[in-house]
Short mmCIF file of C-alpha atoms in Angstrom, two decimals:
data_model
loop_
_atom_site.label_atom_id
_atom_site.label_comp_id
_atom_site.label_asym_id
_atom_site.label_seq_id
_atom_site.Cartn_x
_atom_site.Cartn_y
_atom_site.Cartn_z
CA MET A 48 18.77 -1.23 14.73
CA GLY A 49 18.19 1.24 11.90
CA PHE A 50 14.40 1.05 12.34
CA PHE A 51 14.59 1.88 16.04
CA LEU A 52 17.09 4.70 15.39
CA LEU A 53 14.80 6.18 12.76
CA HIS A 54 11.81 6.06 15.06
CA SER A 55 13.73 7.53 17.99
CA LEU A 56 14.40 10.62 15.84
CA MET A 57 10.80 11.02 14.74
CA HIS A 58 8.48 13.65 16.10
CA PRO A 59 6.50 11.99 18.92
CA TYR A 60 3.29 12.43 16.97
CA ILE A 61 4.59 10.33 14.07
CA SER A 62 6.12 7.43 16.03
CA PRO A 63 2.84 5.60 16.91
CA LEU A 64 1.63 6.03 13.34
CA ALA A 65 4.84 4.50 12.00
CA LYS A 66 4.34 1.43 14.20
CA TYR A 67 0.81 0.92 12.85
CA PHE A 68 2.02 1.34 9.28
CA LYS A 69 4.85 -1.16 9.76
CA ALA A 70 2.56 -3.68 11.46
CA ASN A 71 0.17 -3.61 8.50
CA ALA A 72 2.81 -3.69 5.76
CA ASP A 73 2.32 -6.10 2.87
CA ALA A 74 5.55 -6.53 0.91
CA GLU A 75 3.94 -8.32 -2.03
CA SER A 76 1.25 -5.67 -2.43
CA ALA A 77 3.85 -2.91 -2.04
CA ILE A 78 5.71 -4.16 -5.12
CA LYS A 79 2.52 -4.04 -7.21
CA ILE A 80 1.53 -0.58 -6.01
CA LYS A 81 5.04 0.73 -6.59
CA ALA A 82 4.96 -0.58 -10.16
CA TYR A 83 1.53 1.01 -10.74
CA MET A 84 2.96 4.32 -9.58
CA ARG A 85 5.84 3.98 -12.08
CA ASN A 86 8.34 3.00 -9.37
CA GLN A 87 8.55 6.56 -8.09
CA PHE A 88 7.80 5.83 -4.43
CA GLU A 89 8.19 3.15 -1.81
CA PHE A 90 5.04 1.75 -0.17
CA PHE A 91 4.05 -0.22 2.89
CA GLY A 92 1.50 -1.86 0.61
CA PHE A 93 -1.64 -2.06 2.72
CA LYS A 94 -5.04 -1.41 1.15
CA ALA A 95 -6.53 2.07 1.00
CA ALA A 96 -9.28 1.06 3.45
CA THR A 97 -6.64 0.03 5.99
CA ARG A 98 -4.76 3.29 5.51
CA HIS A 99 -7.93 5.34 5.95
CA SER A 100 -8.76 3.39 9.11
CA ILE A 101 -5.30 3.91 10.62
CA SER A 102 -5.30 7.59 9.66
CA LYS A 103 -8.77 8.20 11.06
CA ALA A 104 -7.95 6.46 14.33
CA HIS A 105 -4.69 8.37 14.78
CA LEU A 106 -6.31 11.73 14.03
CA LYS A 107 -9.23 10.97 16.33
CA ALA A 108 -6.91 9.97 19.18
CA SER A 109 -5.08 13.30 19.09
CA LEU A 110 -3.97 16.22 16.97
CA PRO A 111 -0.59 17.89 17.42
CA ASN A 112 -0.06 21.47 18.43
CA TYR A 113 -0.67 23.63 15.36
CA LYS A 114 2.77 25.22 15.73
CA ASP A 115 4.30 21.77 15.13
CA LEU A 116 2.31 21.09 11.96
CA GLU A 117 4.93 22.33 9.50
CA LEU A 118 7.71 20.33 11.16
CA ILE A 119 5.58 17.16 11.21
CA VAL A 120 4.56 17.52 7.56
CA HIS A 121 8.17 18.05 6.51
CA GLU A 122 9.21 14.95 8.47
CA LEU A 123 6.43 12.90 6.88
CA TYR A 124 7.54 14.05 3.44
CA ALA A 125 11.14 13.11 4.20
CA LEU A 126 10.14 9.49 4.90
CA PRO A 127 10.32 7.10 1.94
CA GLN A 128 6.96 5.33 2.08
CA ARG A 129 4.20 7.12 0.20
CA GLU A 130 1.61 6.42 2.89
CA TYR A 131 3.36 8.98 5.09
CA GLN A 132 2.68 11.69 2.51
CA TYR A 133 -0.98 10.65 2.31
CA PHE A 134 -1.22 11.01 6.08
CA ALA A 135 0.43 14.45 5.93
CA LEU A 136 -2.41 15.63 3.70
CA ASP A 137 -4.99 14.05 6.02
CA LEU A 138 -3.40 15.79 9.00
CA MET A 139 -3.34 19.20 7.34
CA ALA A 140 -7.01 18.83 6.40
CA ALA A 141 -7.92 17.71 9.92
CA MET A 142 -6.44 20.93 11.32
CA LYS A 143 -8.38 23.18 8.95
CA LYS A 144 -10.09 25.13 11.72
CA HIS A 145 -6.65 26.24 12.94
CA TRP A 146 -5.44 27.41 9.55
CA THR A 147 -4.07 30.91 9.17
CA PRO A 148 -3.46 32.51 5.74
CA ASP A 149 0.22 31.57 5.75
CA ILE A 150 -0.61 27.83 5.73
CA ILE A 151 -0.54 28.36 1.96
CA HIS A 152 3.25 28.02 2.10
CA LEU A 153 2.89 24.52 3.53
CA ILE A 154 0.21 23.72 0.95
CA GLU A 155 2.59 24.83 -1.80
CA PHE A 156 5.26 22.61 -0.26
CA VAL A 157 3.11 19.48 -0.55
CA LEU A 158 2.02 20.45 -4.07
CA THR A 159 5.60 20.77 -5.28
CA THR A 160 7.38 18.06 -3.28
CA LYS A 161 7.27 14.40 -4.35
CA SER A 162 4.49 15.55 -6.66
CA TRP A 163 2.25 13.13 -8.49
CA TRP A 164 -1.37 13.16 -9.57
CA GLU A 165 -2.81 11.44 -6.50
CA THR A 166 -1.41 13.83 -3.88
CA VAL A 167 -2.02 16.91 -6.02
CA ASP A 168 -5.63 15.86 -6.65
CA GLN A 169 -6.23 15.03 -2.99
CA SER A 170 -4.85 18.47 -2.18
CA ALA A 171 -7.36 20.07 -4.56
CA SER A 172 -10.20 18.43 -2.67
CA ASP A 173 -8.94 18.67 0.90
CA LEU A 174 -6.52 21.60 0.96
CA THR A 175 -6.61 24.16 -1.84
CA GLY A 176 -10.38 24.14 -2.30
CA PRO A 177 -11.11 24.61 1.42
CA TYR A 178 -8.25 27.09 1.83
CA PHE A 179 -9.60 29.49 -0.79
CA LYS A 180 -13.10 29.15 0.65
CA LYS A 181 -11.71 30.20 4.02
CA PHE A 182 -9.44 32.95 2.66
CA PRO A 183 -11.08 34.15 -0.58
CA HIS A 184 -8.90 37.28 -0.73
CA GLN A 185 -5.99 34.92 -1.49
CA ILE A 186 -7.56 33.42 -4.61
CA ILE A 187 -6.39 35.91 -7.23
CA PRO A 188 -2.81 36.51 -6.02
CA ILE A 189 -2.07 32.87 -5.25
CA THR A 190 -3.86 30.99 -8.02
CA GLY A 191 -2.81 33.62 -10.53
CA SER A 192 0.84 33.02 -9.69
CA TRP A 193 0.25 29.26 -9.91
CA ASN A 194 -1.33 29.50 -13.32
CA ASN A 195 1.66 31.55 -14.56
CA SER A 196 4.17 29.27 -12.89
CA SER A 197 6.59 27.03 -14.77
CA ASN A 198 5.60 24.20 -12.39
CA PHE A 199 2.82 22.26 -14.08
CA TRP A 200 1.57 20.85 -10.75
CA LEU A 201 0.88 24.41 -9.61
CA GLN A 202 -0.71 25.15 -12.99
CA ARG A 203 -2.89 22.06 -12.52
CA SER A 204 -3.82 23.20 -9.01
CA SER A 205 -4.94 26.60 -10.29
CA ILE A 206 -7.35 24.84 -12.65
CA MET A 207 -8.54 22.18 -10.21
CA PHE A 208 -9.00 24.03 -6.91
CA GLN A 209 -12.67 24.76 -7.67
CA LYS A 210 -13.58 21.19 -8.54
CA ARG A 211 -15.95 20.88 -5.56
CA TYR A 212 -17.32 24.42 -5.68
CA LYS A 213 -20.36 23.45 -7.80
CA GLN A 214 -22.68 26.48 -8.10
CA GLU A 215 -20.09 28.66 -6.34
CA THR A 216 -17.58 28.12 -9.15
CA ASP A 217 -16.13 31.33 -10.53
CA THR A 218 -16.57 30.45 -14.20
CA ALA A 219 -14.75 33.56 -15.43
CA LEU A 220 -11.67 32.55 -13.44
CA LEU A 221 -11.98 28.91 -14.50
CA SER A 222 -12.16 30.02 -18.14
CA GLN A 223 -9.17 32.32 -17.75
CA TYR A 224 -6.97 29.62 -16.24
CA ILE A 225 -8.03 26.96 -18.72
CA LEU A 226 -7.49 29.21 -21.74
CA ALA A 227 -4.05 30.21 -20.47
CA GLN A 228 -3.01 26.55 -20.57
CA THR A 229 -5.27 25.15 -23.27
CA HIS A 230 -2.45 24.35 -25.71
CA SER A 231 -0.12 22.87 -23.09
CA LYS A 232 1.46 19.62 -24.25
CA GLU A 233 1.64 18.42 -20.65
CA PHE A 234 -0.61 15.38 -20.14
CA PHE A 235 -1.53 16.33 -16.59
CA ILE A 236 -2.62 19.81 -17.65
CA GLN A 237 -4.77 18.46 -20.48
CA LYS A 238 -6.39 16.03 -18.04
CA ALA A 239 -6.91 18.79 -15.46
CA ILE A 240 -8.71 20.94 -18.02
CA GLY A 241 -11.01 18.07 -18.94
CA TRP A 242 -11.64 17.00 -15.35
CA SER A 243 -12.40 20.51 -14.13
CA LEU A 244 -14.91 21.00 -16.94
CA ARG A 245 -16.44 17.57 -16.36
CA GLU A 246 -16.87 18.29 -12.66
CA TYR A 247 -18.52 21.64 -13.31
CA GLY A 248 -20.65 19.96 -15.97
CA LYS A 249 -22.41 18.07 -13.18
CA THR A 250 -23.70 21.46 -11.97
CA ASN A 251 -24.04 23.39 -15.21
CA PRO A 252 -23.78 21.11 -18.27
CA GLN A 253 -24.93 23.80 -20.69
CA TRP A 254 -22.11 26.12 -19.67
CA VAL A 255 -19.58 23.35 -20.31
CA LYS A 256 -21.16 22.52 -23.70
CA ASN A 257 -20.96 26.18 -24.68
CA PHE A 258 -17.37 26.46 -23.49
CA VAL A 259 -16.24 23.44 -25.48
CA GLN A 260 -18.02 24.71 -28.61
CA LEU A 261 -16.62 28.22 -28.32
CA HIS A 262 -13.01 27.37 -27.54
CA SER A 263 -10.42 25.19 -29.17
CA ILE A 264 -9.20 22.72 -26.58
CA LEU A 265 -7.02 19.70 -27.22
CA PRO A 266 -8.73 16.34 -27.93
CA LEU A 267 -7.81 14.75 -24.58
CA SER A 268 -9.27 17.68 -22.66
CA LYS A 269 -12.39 17.68 -24.81
CA ARG A 270 -12.98 13.94 -24.33
CA GLU A 271 -12.69 14.27 -20.57
CA ALA A 272 -14.88 17.37 -20.47
CA THR A 273 -17.73 15.89 -22.50
CA ARG A 274 -17.62 12.29 -21.29
CA ASN A 275 -20.80 12.54 -19.21
CA LEU A 276 -22.60 15.23 -21.19
CA ILE A 277 -25.71 14.28 -23.15
#
């Protein structure tokens, strides 16, 4: 009874998705995935390939009205299974052509709600990176506030949003944000520093070598940054 009551209260766009998720649930796998994610979230437990297939099919079948996006994302984030949050990010990315500058408030919501490395990193690839490409005038005010924030997921996002920018990377800004956090004891910040440098090293390895030589960064960040450098 509870299942049907829950689904009757869902936004109509979510209800078909929930049925697909439930039909593909794997309780045994869900226990393992939950343990891997430090028991922070519930899971349906199906494989990533299955989730991507369901998500792609649902997005291809229809997209909601853009004015309903915020409501739908909030509902997806209120649901216990982590796969709903993954779909929320997929949905936001799929509606990129409709984005207006104030979508940043919804992006900040997903960065700071039920936060963990996998959703924050997916957001860097699919949300924050594309957002600042589309609205470059927002880069300094928004990412600057993130880097100065007390929320380390926002700090991480300020460092990681350029990870797919390649030759378009603003190295001065990347340096500024890394150096502001370089002595952070937070594991996820140290990793973000290393990962952002490693990613840019695929485009400009000499710049990364010079940066690591010139600046004192913590050992974890340095190992990540130089892992693929010759």
